[in-house]
Amino acid sequence: DGGITQSPKYLFRKEGQNVTLSCEQNLNHDAMYWYRQDPGQGLRLIYYSQIVNDFQKGDIAEGYSVSREKKESFPLTVTSAQKNPTAFYLCASRMGDPGYTFGSGTRLTVV
Amino acid sequence: AQSVSQHNHHVILSEAASLELGCNYSYGGTVNLFWYVQYPGQHLQLLLKYFSGDPLVKGIKGFEAEFIKSKFSFNLRKPSVQWSDTAEYFCAVTWGTGRRALTFGSGTRLQVQP
């Protein structure tokens, strides 16, 4: 079955540490996206990539970094510079329209 | 800035009541419009979408939405809700060309009481 795999499902991080969230897709989609979901705020775009080796900042990129070395992978690093990292993170991919597919998400908690 | 507004944050209905959830977007031009649903503990699922053509769009599970260009609106409707419709509903928009990333509204939590 084709889809998006996000791992881990739950992640705990100590303050001051960087942590990387995995997003892998086997859909052969060109574009990939990272969203952050907070209660009452919907989903906000962190970073996106429309093609391998290229990515762009979204609306709330501060404190995050990404890479897109392979078409199927778009990992997100939450750095220590992110002031409020506790949230639910969703990865998505797209090929054409409407073509959006979402992963099952990673819930990150800072302890 | 391009934005999407959902004015109903929390809606409580009894079973068989009719539902209408509002969605407005901030910027004209070519838009693609979506409604997604997130059931507790589950993935985001696409309910329906509008790209062009008939402004009244029918989706899954008896939902429909109407695109009114003059009002920048894309409201979601269902004539008779069921307890199983309890979920969070998100309106989303993409504009013309460019990043093609979905811009989401803040969501509406629907609670249907039996």
mmCIF file of C-alpha atoms in Angstrom:
data_model
loop_
_atom_site.group_PDB
_atom_site.id
_atom_site.type_symbol
_atom_site.label_atom_id
_atom_site.label_comp_id
_atom_site.label_asym_id
_atom_site.label_seq_id
_atom_site.Cartn_x
_atom_site.Cartn_y
_atom_site.Cartn_z
ATOM 1 C CA ASP A 1 0.000 0.000 0.000
ATOM 2 C CA GLY A 2 1.288 3.452 -0.865
ATOM 3 C CA GLY A 3 1.307 6.121 1.774
ATOM 4 C CA ILE A 4 3.230 8.309 4.151
ATOM 5 C CA THR A 5 4.996 6.931 7.194
ATOM 6 C CA GLN A 6 5.795 9.227 10.074
ATOM 7 C CA SER A 7 7.883 8.023 12.940
ATOM 8 C CA PRO A 8 7.887 7.893 15.824
ATOM 9 C CA LYS A 9 4.232 8.326 16.792
ATOM 10 C CA TYR A 10 5.172 9.848 20.160
ATOM 11 C CA LEU A 11 8.424 11.628 20.954
ATOM 12 C CA PHE A 12 9.698 13.171 24.126
ATOM 13 C CA ARG A 13 12.493 15.679 24.148
ATOM 14 C CA LYS A 14 14.382 17.434 26.881
ATOM 15 C CA GLU A 15 14.605 21.185 26.692
ATOM 16 C CA GLY A 16 17.654 22.328 24.773
ATOM 17 C CA GLN A 17 17.885 19.217 22.605
ATOM 18 C CA ASN A 18 17.385 18.942 18.871
ATOM 19 C CA VAL A 19 15.111 16.185 17.623
ATOM 20 C CA THR A 20 14.390 14.877 14.126
ATOM 21 C CA LEU A 21 10.992 13.684 12.940
ATOM 22 C CA SER A 22 10.908 11.242 10.075
ATOM 23 C CA CYS A 23 8.597 11.419 7.055
ATOM 24 C CA GLU A 24 8.842 8.826 4.282
ATOM 25 C CA GLN A 25 6.526 8.392 1.292
ATOM 26 C CA ASN A 26 6.355 5.679 -1.347
ATOM 27 C CA LEU A 27 3.857 7.496 -3.548
ATOM 28 C CA ASN A 28 6.435 8.966 -5.903
ATOM 29 C CA HIS A 29 5.100 12.425 -5.055
ATOM 30 C CA ASP A 30 7.254 15.416 -5.922
ATOM 31 C CA ALA A 31 6.035 17.840 -3.260
ATOM 32 C CA MET A 32 6.206 17.336 0.476
ATOM 33 C CA TYR A 33 5.045 19.506 3.373
ATOM 34 C CA TRP A 34 5.385 19.788 7.129
ATOM 35 C CA TYR A 35 2.569 21.182 9.242
ATOM 36 C CA ARG A 36 2.234 21.868 12.932
ATOM 37 C CA GLN A 37 -1.139 21.395 14.605
ATOM 38 C CA ASP A 38 -2.027 23.142 17.867
ATOM 39 C CA PRO A 39 -5.454 23.135 19.530
ATOM 40 C CA GLY A 40 -7.599 25.979 18.228
ATOM 41 C CA GLN A 41 -5.061 27.030 15.599
ATOM 42 C CA GLY A 42 -5.553 24.500 12.852
ATOM 43 C CA LEU A 43 -2.552 23.396 10.838
ATOM 44 C CA ARG A 44 0.232 25.821 10.056
ATOM 45 C CA LEU A 45 2.857 25.308 7.374
ATOM 46 C CA ILE A 46 6.441 24.946 8.599
ATOM 47 C CA TYR A 47 8.414 24.005 5.468
ATOM 48 C CA TYR A 48 7.702 22.615 2.042
ATOM 49 C CA SER A 49 9.643 21.101 -0.799
ATOM 50 C CA GLN A 50 8.434 20.928 -4.384
ATOM 51 C CA ILE A 51 11.382 18.972 -5.699
ATOM 52 C CA VAL A 52 14.424 17.084 -4.459
ATOM 53 C CA ASN A 53 17.259 19.273 -3.143
ATOM 54 C CA ASP A 54 14.993 22.287 -2.836
ATOM 55 C CA PHE A 55 12.823 23.483 0.037
ATOM 56 C CA GLN A 56 11.160 26.704 1.143
ATOM 57 C CA LYS A 57 10.121 28.232 4.439
ATOM 58 C CA GLY A 58 6.470 28.181 5.282
ATOM 59 C CA ASP A 59 4.639 30.455 7.685
ATOM 60 C CA ILE A 60 6.284 29.343 10.943
ATOM 61 C CA ALA A 61 9.771 28.119 9.982
ATOM 62 C CA GLU A 62 11.708 29.670 12.880
ATOM 63 C CA GLY A 63 13.360 27.025 15.032
ATOM 64 C CA TYR A 64 12.953 24.274 12.438
ATOM 65 C CA SER A 65 15.133 22.874 9.665
ATOM 66 C CA VAL A 66 14.578 20.333 6.894
ATOM 67 C CA SER A 67 16.419 18.492 4.152
ATOM 68 C CA ARG A 68 15.263 16.857 0.931
ATOM 69 C CA GLU A 69 18.098 14.676 -0.302
ATOM 70 C CA LYS A 70 15.806 11.943 -1.603
ATOM 71 C CA LYS A 71 12.396 12.185 -3.231
ATOM 72 C CA GLU A 72 10.805 9.855 -0.694
ATOM 73 C CA SER A 73 12.172 11.456 2.469
ATOM 74 C CA PHE A 74 11.607 14.864 4.095
ATOM 75 C CA PRO A 75 12.852 14.861 7.707
ATOM 76 C CA LEU A 76 12.082 17.767 10.030
ATOM 77 C CA THR A 77 14.475 18.815 12.782
ATOM 78 C CA VAL A 78 13.049 20.707 15.711
ATOM 79 C CA THR A 79 15.950 22.688 17.091
ATOM 80 C CA SER A 80 16.533 24.089 20.538
ATOM 81 C CA ALA A 81 15.719 27.503 19.066
ATOM 82 C CA GLN A 82 12.065 26.555 18.742
ATOM 83 C CA LYS A 83 10.528 28.166 21.815
ATOM 84 C CA ASN A 84 7.366 26.115 22.043
ATOM 85 C CA PRO A 85 7.946 22.803 20.291
ATOM 86 C CA THR A 86 5.282 20.727 22.025
ATOM 87 C CA ALA A 87 2.731 20.047 19.275
ATOM 88 C CA PHE A 88 1.379 17.536 16.807
ATOM 89 C CA TYR A 89 3.379 17.430 13.555
ATOM 90 C CA LEU A 90 1.874 16.286 10.272
ATOM 91 C CA CYS A 91 3.689 15.493 7.059
ATOM 92 C CA ALA A 92 1.949 15.580 3.691
ATOM 93 C CA SER A 93 2.836 14.949 0.088
ATOM 94 C CA ARG A 94 1.274 15.960 -3.203
ATOM 95 C CA MET A 95 1.318 15.002 -6.836
ATOM 96 C CA GLY A 96 -0.853 17.227 -8.983
ATOM 97 C CA ASP A 97 -4.251 18.337 -7.744
ATOM 98 C CA PRO A 98 -5.914 17.446 -5.479
ATOM 99 C CA GLY A 99 -3.374 14.781 -4.625
ATOM 100 C CA TYR A 100 -2.648 15.606 -0.984
ATOM 101 C CA THR A 101 -1.872 12.668 1.272
ATOM 102 C CA PHE A 102 -1.280 13.055 5.000
ATOM 103 C CA GLY A 103 0.704 10.948 7.410
ATOM 104 C CA SER A 104 -0.582 9.867 10.811
ATOM 105 C CA GLY A 105 1.513 12.434 12.645
ATOM 106 C CA THR A 106 4.078 12.640 15.429
ATOM 107 C CA ARG A 107 3.200 14.064 18.812
ATOM 108 C CA LEU A 108 6.224 15.821 20.274
ATOM 109 C CA THR A 109 6.360 16.673 23.948
ATOM 110 C CA VAL A 110 9.108 18.644 25.614
ATOM 111 C CA VAL A 111 9.807 17.484 29.144
ATOM 112 C CA ALA B 1 -1.614 37.754 3.857
ATOM 113 C CA GLN B 2 -3.675 34.887 2.578
ATOM 114 C CA SER B 3 -5.773 33.396 5.346
ATOM 115 C CA VAL B 4 -8.729 31.133 5.983
ATOM 116 C CA SER B 5 -11.316 31.810 8.675
ATOM 117 C CA GLN B 6 -13.613 29.377 10.368
ATOM 118 C CA HIS B 7 -15.849 31.317 12.694
ATOM 119 C CA ASN B 8 -17.471 28.412 14.499
ATOM 120 C CA HIS B 9 -14.892 26.983 16.880
ATOM 121 C CA HIS B 10 -17.110 24.536 18.726
ATOM 122 C CA VAL B 11 -20.538 23.378 17.612
ATOM 123 C CA ILE B 12 -22.831 21.105 19.583
ATOM 124 C CA LEU B 13 -25.804 19.530 17.825
ATOM 125 C CA SER B 14 -28.303 16.815 18.504
ATOM 126 C CA GLU B 15 -28.573 13.887 16.117
ATOM 127 C CA ALA B 16 -30.702 14.622 13.036
ATOM 128 C CA ALA B 17 -30.061 18.361 13.285
ATOM 129 C CA SER B 18 -28.802 20.179 10.219
ATOM 130 C CA LEU B 19 -25.224 21.401 10.054
ATOM 131 C CA GLU B 20 -23.623 24.384 8.419
ATOM 132 C CA LEU B 21 -19.986 25.305 9.102
ATOM 133 C CA GLY B 22 -18.677 28.580 7.787
ATOM 134 C CA CYS B 23 -15.428 29.078 5.885
ATOM 135 C CA ASN B 24 -14.152 32.321 4.380
ATOM 136 C CA TYR B 25 -10.867 33.037 2.674
ATOM 137 C CA SER B 26 -9.077 36.317 2.375
ATOM 138 C CA TYR B 27 -7.866 36.662 -1.176
ATOM 139 C CA GLY B 28 -9.475 36.282 -4.571
ATOM 140 C CA GLY B 29 -8.118 34.957 -7.785
ATOM 141 C CA THR B 30 -7.970 31.297 -8.616
ATOM 142 C CA VAL B 31 -8.628 29.146 -5.584
ATOM 143 C CA ASN B 32 -8.931 25.471 -4.857
ATOM 144 C CA LEU B 33 -11.075 24.701 -1.832
ATOM 145 C CA PHE B 34 -11.156 21.720 0.491
ATOM 146 C CA TRP B 35 -12.867 20.412 3.585
ATOM 147 C CA TYR B 36 -11.046 17.870 5.699
ATOM 148 C CA VAL B 37 -12.264 15.910 8.711
ATOM 149 C CA GLN B 38 -10.227 14.527 11.576
ATOM 150 C CA TYR B 39 -11.948 11.892 13.679
ATOM 151 C CA PRO B 40 -10.469 11.345 17.142
ATOM 152 C CA GLY B 41 -7.146 9.556 16.833
ATOM 153 C CA GLN B 42 -7.310 9.283 13.059
ATOM 154 C CA HIS B 43 -5.684 10.780 9.964
ATOM 155 C CA LEU B 44 -6.986 13.832 8.206
ATOM 156 C CA GLN B 45 -9.474 12.701 5.584
ATOM 157 C CA LEU B 46 -10.696 14.633 2.577
ATOM 158 C CA LEU B 47 -14.444 15.251 2.688
ATOM 159 C CA LEU B 48 -14.783 17.169 -0.545
ATOM 160 C CA LYS B 49 -13.003 19.594 -2.835
ATOM 161 C CA TYR B 50 -13.794 22.306 -5.340
ATOM 162 C CA PHE B 51 -11.586 23.206 -8.281
ATOM 163 C CA SER B 52 -13.987 24.487 -10.916
ATOM 164 C CA GLY B 53 -17.421 23.922 -12.389
ATOM 165 C CA ASP B 54 -20.601 23.449 -10.384
ATOM 166 C CA PRO B 55 -20.195 25.504 -7.193
ATOM 167 C CA LEU B 56 -22.258 22.998 -5.232
ATOM 168 C CA VAL B 57 -19.942 20.135 -4.420
ATOM 169 C CA LYS B 58 -20.973 16.810 -2.968
ATOM 170 C CA GLY B 59 -18.559 14.816 -0.863
ATOM 171 C CA ILE B 60 -18.442 11.676 1.184
ATOM 172 C CA LYS B 61 -20.763 10.752 4.057
ATOM 173 C CA GLY B 62 -23.566 13.036 2.876
ATOM 174 C CA PHE B 63 -21.618 16.287 3.150
ATOM 175 C CA GLU B 64 -21.806 19.074 0.603
ATOM 176 C CA ALA B 65 -20.332 22.537 0.255
ATOM 177 C CA GLU B 66 -21.180 25.597 -1.778
ATOM 178 C CA PHE B 67 -18.592 27.929 -3.273
ATOM 179 C CA ILE B 68 -19.822 31.521 -3.374
ATOM 180 C CA LYS B 69 -17.138 33.507 -5.142
ATOM 181 C CA SER B 70 -18.630 36.916 -4.379
ATOM 182 C CA LYS B 71 -18.561 36.152 -0.673
ATOM 183 C CA PHE B 72 -15.184 34.349 -0.650
ATOM 184 C CA SER B 73 -16.977 31.514 1.120
ATOM 185 C CA PHE B 74 -17.070 27.742 1.019
ATOM 186 C CA ASN B 75 -19.516 26.605 3.689
ATOM 187 C CA LEU B 76 -19.945 22.966 4.602
ATOM 188 C CA ARG B 77 -23.430 21.505 5.075
ATOM 189 C CA LYS B 78 -25.113 18.287 6.046
ATOM 190 C CA PRO B 79 -28.910 17.960 6.295
ATOM 191 C CA SER B 80 -28.945 15.509 9.198
ATOM 192 C CA VAL B 81 -25.927 14.792 11.398
ATOM 193 C CA GLN B 82 -25.183 11.541 13.162
ATOM 194 C CA TRP B 83 -23.275 10.820 16.344
ATOM 195 C CA SER B 84 -20.480 9.406 14.155
ATOM 196 C CA ASP B 85 -19.946 12.865 12.639
ATOM 197 C CA THR B 86 -18.343 13.989 15.897
ATOM 198 C CA ALA B 87 -14.929 15.204 14.761
ATOM 199 C CA GLU B 88 -12.892 18.282 13.943
ATOM 200 C CA TYR B 89 -13.494 19.884 10.558
ATOM 201 C CA PHE B 90 -10.950 21.962 8.684
ATOM 202 C CA CYS B 91 -11.452 24.203 5.708
ATOM 203 C CA ALA B 92 -8.369 24.609 3.511
ATOM 204 C CA VAL B 93 -7.459 26.654 0.456
ATOM 205 C CA THR B 94 -4.717 26.792 -2.122
ATOM 206 C CA TRP B 95 -4.277 29.863 -4.270
ATOM 207 C CA GLY B 96 -3.440 29.860 -7.973
ATOM 208 C CA THR B 97 0.098 28.815 -8.696
ATOM 209 C CA GLY B 98 3.100 28.871 -6.431
ATOM 210 C CA ARG B 99 3.685 26.816 -3.359
ATOM 211 C CA ARG B 100 0.438 24.916 -3.654
ATOM 212 C CA ALA B 101 0.486 24.354 0.076
ATOM 213 C CA LEU B 102 -2.827 24.092 1.820
ATOM 214 C CA THR B 103 -3.666 27.006 4.088
ATOM 215 C CA PHE B 104 -5.975 25.758 6.824
ATOM 216 C CA GLY B 105 -8.575 27.413 8.945
ATOM 217 C CA SER B 106 -8.394 26.995 12.703
ATOM 218 C CA GLY B 107 -10.888 24.161 12.670
ATOM 219 C CA THR B 108 -14.366 23.557 14.059
ATOM 220 C CA ARG B 109 -14.937 20.927 16.688
ATOM 221 C CA LEU B 110 -18.331 19.315 16.112
ATOM 222 C CA GLN B 111 -19.942 17.386 18.930
ATOM 223 C CA VAL B 112 -23.088 15.463 18.077
ATOM 224 C CA GLN B 113 -25.161 14.341 21.027
ATOM 225 C CA PRO B 114 -27.269 11.192 20.714
#
